[in-house]
Short mmCIF file of C-alpha atoms and ligand atoms in Angstrom, two decimals:
data_model
loop_
_atom_site.label_atom_id
_atom_site.label_comp_id
_atom_site.label_asym_id
_atom_site.label_seq_id
_atom_site.Cartn_x
_atom_site.Cartn_y
_atom_site.Cartn_z
CA MET A 43 14.96 0.36 37.68
CA SER A 44 12.49 -1.89 39.31
CA GLY A 45 9.18 -2.07 39.49
CA SER A 46 6.27 -4.33 41.88
CA PRO A 47 6.92 -8.27 40.58
CA ARG A 48 4.18 -9.27 39.12
CA ILE A 49 2.66 -12.53 41.70
CA LEU A 50 0.29 -15.26 40.37
CA LEU A 51 -1.66 -17.69 42.71
CA GLY A 52 -1.93 -21.53 42.14
CA THR A 53 -4.40 -23.12 43.78
CA ASP A 54 -1.59 -26.18 43.88
CA ALA A 55 2.87 -26.82 42.97
CA ASP A 56 0.96 -28.15 39.77
CA ASP A 57 -0.98 -25.26 38.78
CA THR A 58 2.16 -23.41 39.91
CA GLY A 59 3.91 -25.67 37.39
CA ARG A 60 0.99 -23.97 35.13
CA LEU A 61 1.20 -20.81 35.27
CA ALA A 62 5.11 -20.35 35.30
CA ALA A 63 5.08 -22.43 31.80
CA GLY A 64 2.61 -19.81 30.54
CA VAL A 65 5.28 -16.72 31.25
CA VAL A 66 8.15 -19.42 29.27
CA LEU A 67 6.01 -20.45 26.49
CA GLY A 68 4.22 -16.98 25.82
CA THR A 69 8.32 -16.15 25.23
CA VAL A 70 9.21 -19.54 23.65
CA ARG A 71 7.17 -19.47 21.02
CA ALA A 72 7.93 -15.60 19.97
CA ASN A 73 11.44 -16.46 20.08
CA PRO A 74 12.03 -20.51 19.91
CA ALA A 75 16.17 -19.72 19.82
CA ALA A 76 15.00 -18.18 23.91
CA VAL A 77 17.67 -18.81 26.33
CA LEU A 78 16.76 -19.84 29.69
CA GLY A 79 17.97 -20.18 33.02
CA LEU A 80 17.13 -23.20 34.89
CA ALA A 81 17.28 -24.11 38.86
CA THR A 82 16.34 -27.57 39.96
CA GLY A 83 14.89 -28.38 43.70
CA SER A 84 11.54 -29.35 43.69
CA SER A 85 10.11 -25.99 43.15
CA PRO A 86 10.23 -25.77 39.09
CA LEU A 87 9.70 -29.32 38.66
CA PRO A 88 5.62 -28.80 38.50
CA LEU A 89 6.84 -25.73 35.20
CA TYR A 90 9.42 -28.94 34.00
CA ALA A 91 6.18 -30.74 33.54
CA ALA A 92 3.98 -28.27 32.19
CA LEU A 93 6.28 -27.69 29.53
CA ALA A 94 6.93 -31.37 28.57
CA ALA A 95 3.34 -31.98 28.07
CA ALA A 96 2.70 -28.23 25.85
CA GLY A 97 4.04 -29.45 23.04
CA THR A 98 6.12 -27.10 22.24
CA ASP A 99 9.42 -27.31 19.95
CA PHE A 100 12.88 -26.47 22.46
CA SER A 101 14.70 -28.22 19.78
CA ARG A 102 16.32 -23.86 19.36
CA VAL A 103 16.14 -23.13 22.80
CA SER A 104 19.62 -22.82 24.83
CA GLY A 105 19.61 -23.62 28.94
CA PHE A 106 21.47 -22.43 31.69
CA ALA A 107 21.82 -24.55 35.25
CA LEU A 108 22.29 -22.12 37.77
CA ASP A 109 24.43 -24.58 40.13
CA GLU A 110 26.30 -27.81 40.83
CA TYR A 111 26.85 -29.60 43.19
CA LEU A 112 31.50 -30.49 42.88
CA GLY A 113 32.20 -33.55 44.59
CA LEU A 114 29.79 -36.37 43.11
CA PRO A 115 30.72 -38.91 40.42
CA ASP A 116 30.32 -37.76 36.54
CA GLY A 117 26.88 -38.95 36.07
CA HIS A 118 25.21 -39.31 39.99
CA PRO A 119 21.69 -38.98 40.05
CA GLN A 120 21.64 -35.74 42.01
CA SER A 121 24.01 -34.44 40.08
CA TYR A 122 22.00 -31.23 38.58
CA ALA A 123 23.92 -31.84 35.03
CA GLU A 124 22.18 -35.13 35.89
CA VAL A 125 18.66 -34.06 36.75
CA ILE A 126 18.52 -31.40 34.62
CA ARG A 127 19.63 -33.84 31.69
CA THR A 128 16.49 -36.05 32.59
CA ALA A 129 13.57 -33.34 34.18
CA VAL A 130 14.24 -30.82 31.61
CA THR A 131 16.27 -31.40 28.10
CA GLU A 132 15.29 -34.65 27.35
CA PRO A 133 11.51 -34.72 28.42
CA LEU A 134 11.26 -30.68 26.81
CA GLY A 135 13.64 -32.05 23.70
CA MET A 136 15.94 -29.54 24.14
CA ASP A 137 19.03 -30.03 22.02
CA PRO A 138 22.37 -31.42 24.88
CA HIS A 139 24.93 -28.90 23.34
CA LEU A 140 22.31 -25.84 23.74
CA VAL A 141 21.86 -26.97 27.09
CA HIS A 142 24.56 -25.40 30.80
CA VAL A 143 25.78 -26.89 33.91
CA PRO A 144 28.20 -25.54 35.66
CA ASP A 145 31.40 -28.54 35.58
CA PRO A 146 32.06 -29.40 38.84
CA HIS A 147 34.95 -31.99 36.94
CA GLY A 148 38.01 -29.71 35.74
CA MET A 149 40.60 -28.47 37.39
CA ASP A 150 40.36 -24.44 37.31
CA HIS A 151 36.94 -23.52 38.96
CA ALA A 152 37.80 -20.16 38.60
CA ALA A 153 38.54 -20.26 34.94
CA HIS A 154 35.66 -22.81 34.20
CA ALA A 155 33.29 -19.95 35.94
CA ALA A 156 34.42 -17.03 33.77
CA ASP A 157 34.05 -18.79 30.25
CA TYR A 158 30.71 -19.74 32.05
CA ASP A 159 29.54 -15.90 33.03
CA ALA A 160 30.51 -15.10 28.93
CA ALA A 161 29.18 -18.22 27.34
CA ILE A 162 25.73 -16.35 29.37
CA ALA A 163 26.90 -13.10 27.74
CA ALA A 164 27.90 -14.76 24.01
CA ALA A 165 24.05 -15.92 24.15
CA GLY A 166 22.88 -12.73 24.79
CA GLY A 167 21.91 -13.28 28.94
CA ALA A 168 19.26 -15.44 29.83
CA ASP A 169 15.53 -14.19 28.12
CA VAL A 170 14.06 -16.22 31.88
CA GLN A 171 15.56 -17.01 34.88
CA ILE A 172 13.83 -19.72 36.74
CA LEU A 173 14.39 -20.02 40.32
CA GLY A 174 13.61 -21.44 43.64
CA VAL A 175 13.84 -19.75 46.83
CA GLY A 176 15.69 -22.33 50.18
CA SER A 177 14.33 -21.39 53.25
CA ASN A 178 18.06 -19.00 53.72
CA GLY A 179 16.55 -16.58 50.99
CA HIS A 180 19.28 -18.24 48.12
CA ILE A 181 19.10 -18.46 44.80
CA GLY A 182 21.06 -20.84 42.81
CA PHE A 183 23.41 -21.31 45.62
CA ASN A 184 23.81 -18.00 46.83
CA GLU A 185 23.94 -18.46 50.39
CA PRO A 186 23.43 -15.15 53.15
CA GLY A 187 25.80 -12.98 52.59
CA SER A 188 26.52 -13.56 49.24
CA ALA A 189 27.88 -10.70 47.36
CA PHE A 190 25.13 -9.15 45.04
CA ASP A 191 27.70 -8.36 42.44
CA SER A 192 29.23 -11.63 42.93
CA ARG A 193 30.12 -14.44 39.59
CA THR A 194 29.83 -17.34 39.09
CA ARG A 195 32.14 -19.52 40.76
CA VAL A 196 33.51 -21.49 43.83
CA VAL A 197 30.81 -21.41 47.53
CA PRO A 198 30.32 -23.59 51.27
CA LEU A 199 26.92 -24.94 51.16
CA ALA A 200 25.19 -23.49 54.36
CA GLU A 201 24.82 -26.46 56.69
CA ARG A 202 21.28 -25.27 56.87
CA THR A 203 21.35 -25.81 52.21
CA ARG A 204 22.94 -29.00 53.09
CA GLN A 205 20.41 -30.01 55.66
CA ASP A 206 18.16 -29.10 53.62
CA ASN A 207 19.02 -30.42 51.09
CA ALA A 208 20.35 -34.28 52.91
CA ARG A 209 16.68 -35.28 51.06
CA PHE A 210 17.44 -36.62 47.66
CA PHE A 211 20.60 -37.92 49.02
CA GLU A 212 20.83 -41.96 51.58
CA SER A 213 22.37 -39.93 54.04
CA PRO A 214 22.85 -36.14 55.27
CA ASP A 215 26.81 -36.74 54.91
CA GLN A 216 26.81 -37.84 51.49
CA VAL A 217 25.46 -34.29 50.16
CA PRO A 218 28.49 -32.12 48.76
CA VAL A 219 30.56 -28.89 50.75
CA GLU A 220 30.90 -26.95 48.15
CA CYS A 221 29.24 -26.24 44.60
CA LEU A 222 29.61 -23.70 41.44
CA THR A 223 27.07 -21.34 41.65
CA GLN A 224 26.28 -18.30 39.43
CA GLY A 225 26.16 -15.25 40.70
CA ILE A 226 24.09 -12.97 42.63
CA ALA A 227 25.36 -10.64 39.88
CA THR A 228 25.03 -12.77 36.77
CA ILE A 229 21.34 -13.93 37.38
CA PHE A 230 20.01 -10.77 38.20
CA GLY A 231 21.55 -10.12 34.12
CA ALA A 232 18.01 -11.96 33.15
CA ARG A 233 16.13 -9.74 30.76
CA HIS A 234 12.88 -12.23 33.50
CA LEU A 235 13.28 -13.33 36.55
CA LEU A 236 10.19 -16.03 37.03
CA LEU A 237 10.27 -17.38 40.55
CA ILE A 238 8.56 -19.87 42.03
CA ALA A 239 7.81 -21.34 44.76
CA HIS A 240 4.71 -23.80 47.25
CA GLY A 241 4.45 -24.71 50.41
CA GLU A 242 3.59 -23.06 54.00
CA HIS A 243 7.45 -24.01 54.81
CA LYS A 244 8.29 -21.13 51.77
CA ALA A 245 6.26 -18.72 53.24
CA ARG A 246 8.39 -17.21 55.48
CA ALA A 247 10.94 -16.98 52.29
CA VAL A 248 8.81 -15.76 49.97
CA LEU A 249 7.97 -12.95 52.30
CA ARG A 250 11.00 -11.88 52.95
CA ALA A 251 12.34 -11.51 49.58
CA LEU A 252 9.28 -9.72 48.48
CA ARG A 253 9.26 -7.56 51.53
CA GLY A 254 12.20 -7.51 53.45
CA PRO A 255 14.83 -5.12 53.27
CA VAL A 256 16.94 -5.46 50.33
CA THR A 257 20.03 -7.04 51.70
CA GLU A 258 23.24 -9.32 50.87
CA ASP A 259 22.12 -11.29 53.54
CA PHE A 260 18.59 -12.82 52.03
CA PRO A 261 19.93 -12.51 49.13
CA ALA A 262 16.62 -13.65 46.93
CA SER A 263 15.41 -10.17 47.90
CA ILE A 264 17.58 -8.63 45.21
CA ILE A 265 14.61 -9.21 42.91
CA GLN A 266 13.05 -6.50 44.24
CA ARG A 267 15.63 -4.49 42.16
CA HIS A 268 15.09 -6.25 39.19
CA PRO A 269 12.39 -3.78 36.92
CA HIS A 270 10.89 -7.36 35.45
CA VAL A 271 9.97 -10.12 37.75
CA THR A 272 6.82 -12.81 38.23
CA VAL A 273 6.13 -14.39 41.67
CA VAL A 274 3.97 -17.85 41.34
CA LEU A 275 3.60 -18.93 44.30
CA ASP A 276 0.52 -21.17 45.68
CA ALA A 277 -2.10 -20.36 49.03
CA GLY A 278 0.57 -22.07 50.95
CA ALA A 279 4.37 -20.46 50.33
CA ALA A 280 1.31 -17.54 49.90
CA SER A 281 0.14 -17.12 53.15
CA LEU A 282 2.33 -14.45 55.02
CA LEU A 283 1.27 -11.62 52.11
CA GLY A 284 -1.64 -10.41 53.49
CA ASP A 285 -4.49 -9.33 50.49
CA LEU A 286 -2.21 -9.73 47.55
CA ALA A 287 -3.91 -8.33 44.31
CA CYS A 288 -3.03 -11.16 41.47
CA GLY A 289 -3.33 -11.36 37.44
C1 LIG B 44 18.35 -26.11 45.98
C2 LIG B 44 18.61 -25.11 44.24
C3 LIG B 44 18.26 -23.80 44.35
C4 LIG B 44 16.67 -23.74 44.91
C5 LIG B 44 16.69 -23.49 45.98
C6 LIG B 44 15.39 -24.51 46.59
O1 LIG B 44 19.47 -26.07 46.70
N1 LIG B 44 20.18 -25.05 44.28
O2 LIG B 44 18.22 -23.46 42.71
O3 LIG B 44 16.10 -23.27 44.19
O4 LIG B 44 17.80 -25.15 46.29
O5 LIG B 44 15.08 -26.17 46.25
P1 LIG B 44 14.17 -26.15 46.02
O6 LIG B 44 12.61 -25.95 45.21
O7 LIG B 44 13.77 -27.92 45.79
O8 LIG B 44 12.77 -26.12 47.27
#
C-alpha cells in the first residue's frame, strides 16, 4: 500500500523547521514515549532548533540515529554521536540512555548492526523517521545501488557524498570512507517518514525522490511506496515540482 506524500511548503529553512516540528510535536504529545528516527546533516537542524524551543517534555522519547561514520576517534565533533548529542539529545532534554547511535568502535560491526535493528524493533519501531536526502538520492547513508531490503550494515561512502560532506571537515581527505547506516528496509519500517529539504541545490533530488522512477539507483525514491510520508520543503527545494497543492 502507498499513499501520496503530504507536502508542506515553508518560506525558508527556519520555516521548514517549524512545519516539521509540528509533525514531531503532534506525535510526542500524543505519545510522550514515542520513538523517533534521527537524521544528521544540515536539513533537520532547523527542526531540532524548533523542537528545543517548544518546551515539550522529551524525557521519555527514544531516538535512533540513522547512521555513523567509521574511523573517527571517539568524541570527534563530526561523529554523528557528537552531532546527535549536541544538536538533539541535550537541547531537547532527551534521556541519553534512550538515544542510540550505531557504535563504530566495536570489533564486530555485523553483529552490532543486527543488534541495532533488533533494538529498534524491541522499542516498537520508529513512530516518525526524520530524513534528509543526499544530492545523489541517499537516505541515511544508503548510497545509490543499496538494496530496498537492506538492513543496518557497513557501507562505503560514495565519492560524491564524501565531497558533499567535506564542508564539515578541515580537509576533504579527513572525510571517512565507510559508515554504519540503517538499511532501506529499516528506515521503511517506520510508521511515518518525515523528509526535509531546503535549498535549490536539493530541487533535483526532491523531484527524483517524489516523481522519478522507484529504483535502487535512487534510494530516496522508496518513499513513494510508503503509506505515510510528509515532505517539508522550502521554495528552492520545491522549485522543480511545478504547482503544488499543499496542506
Ligand atoms: C548526510 C547524512 C544523511 C543526510 C544527508 C543530507 O551525509 N548521512 O543522513 O540526510 O547526508 O545532508 P544535508 O542535510 O546536510 O544536505
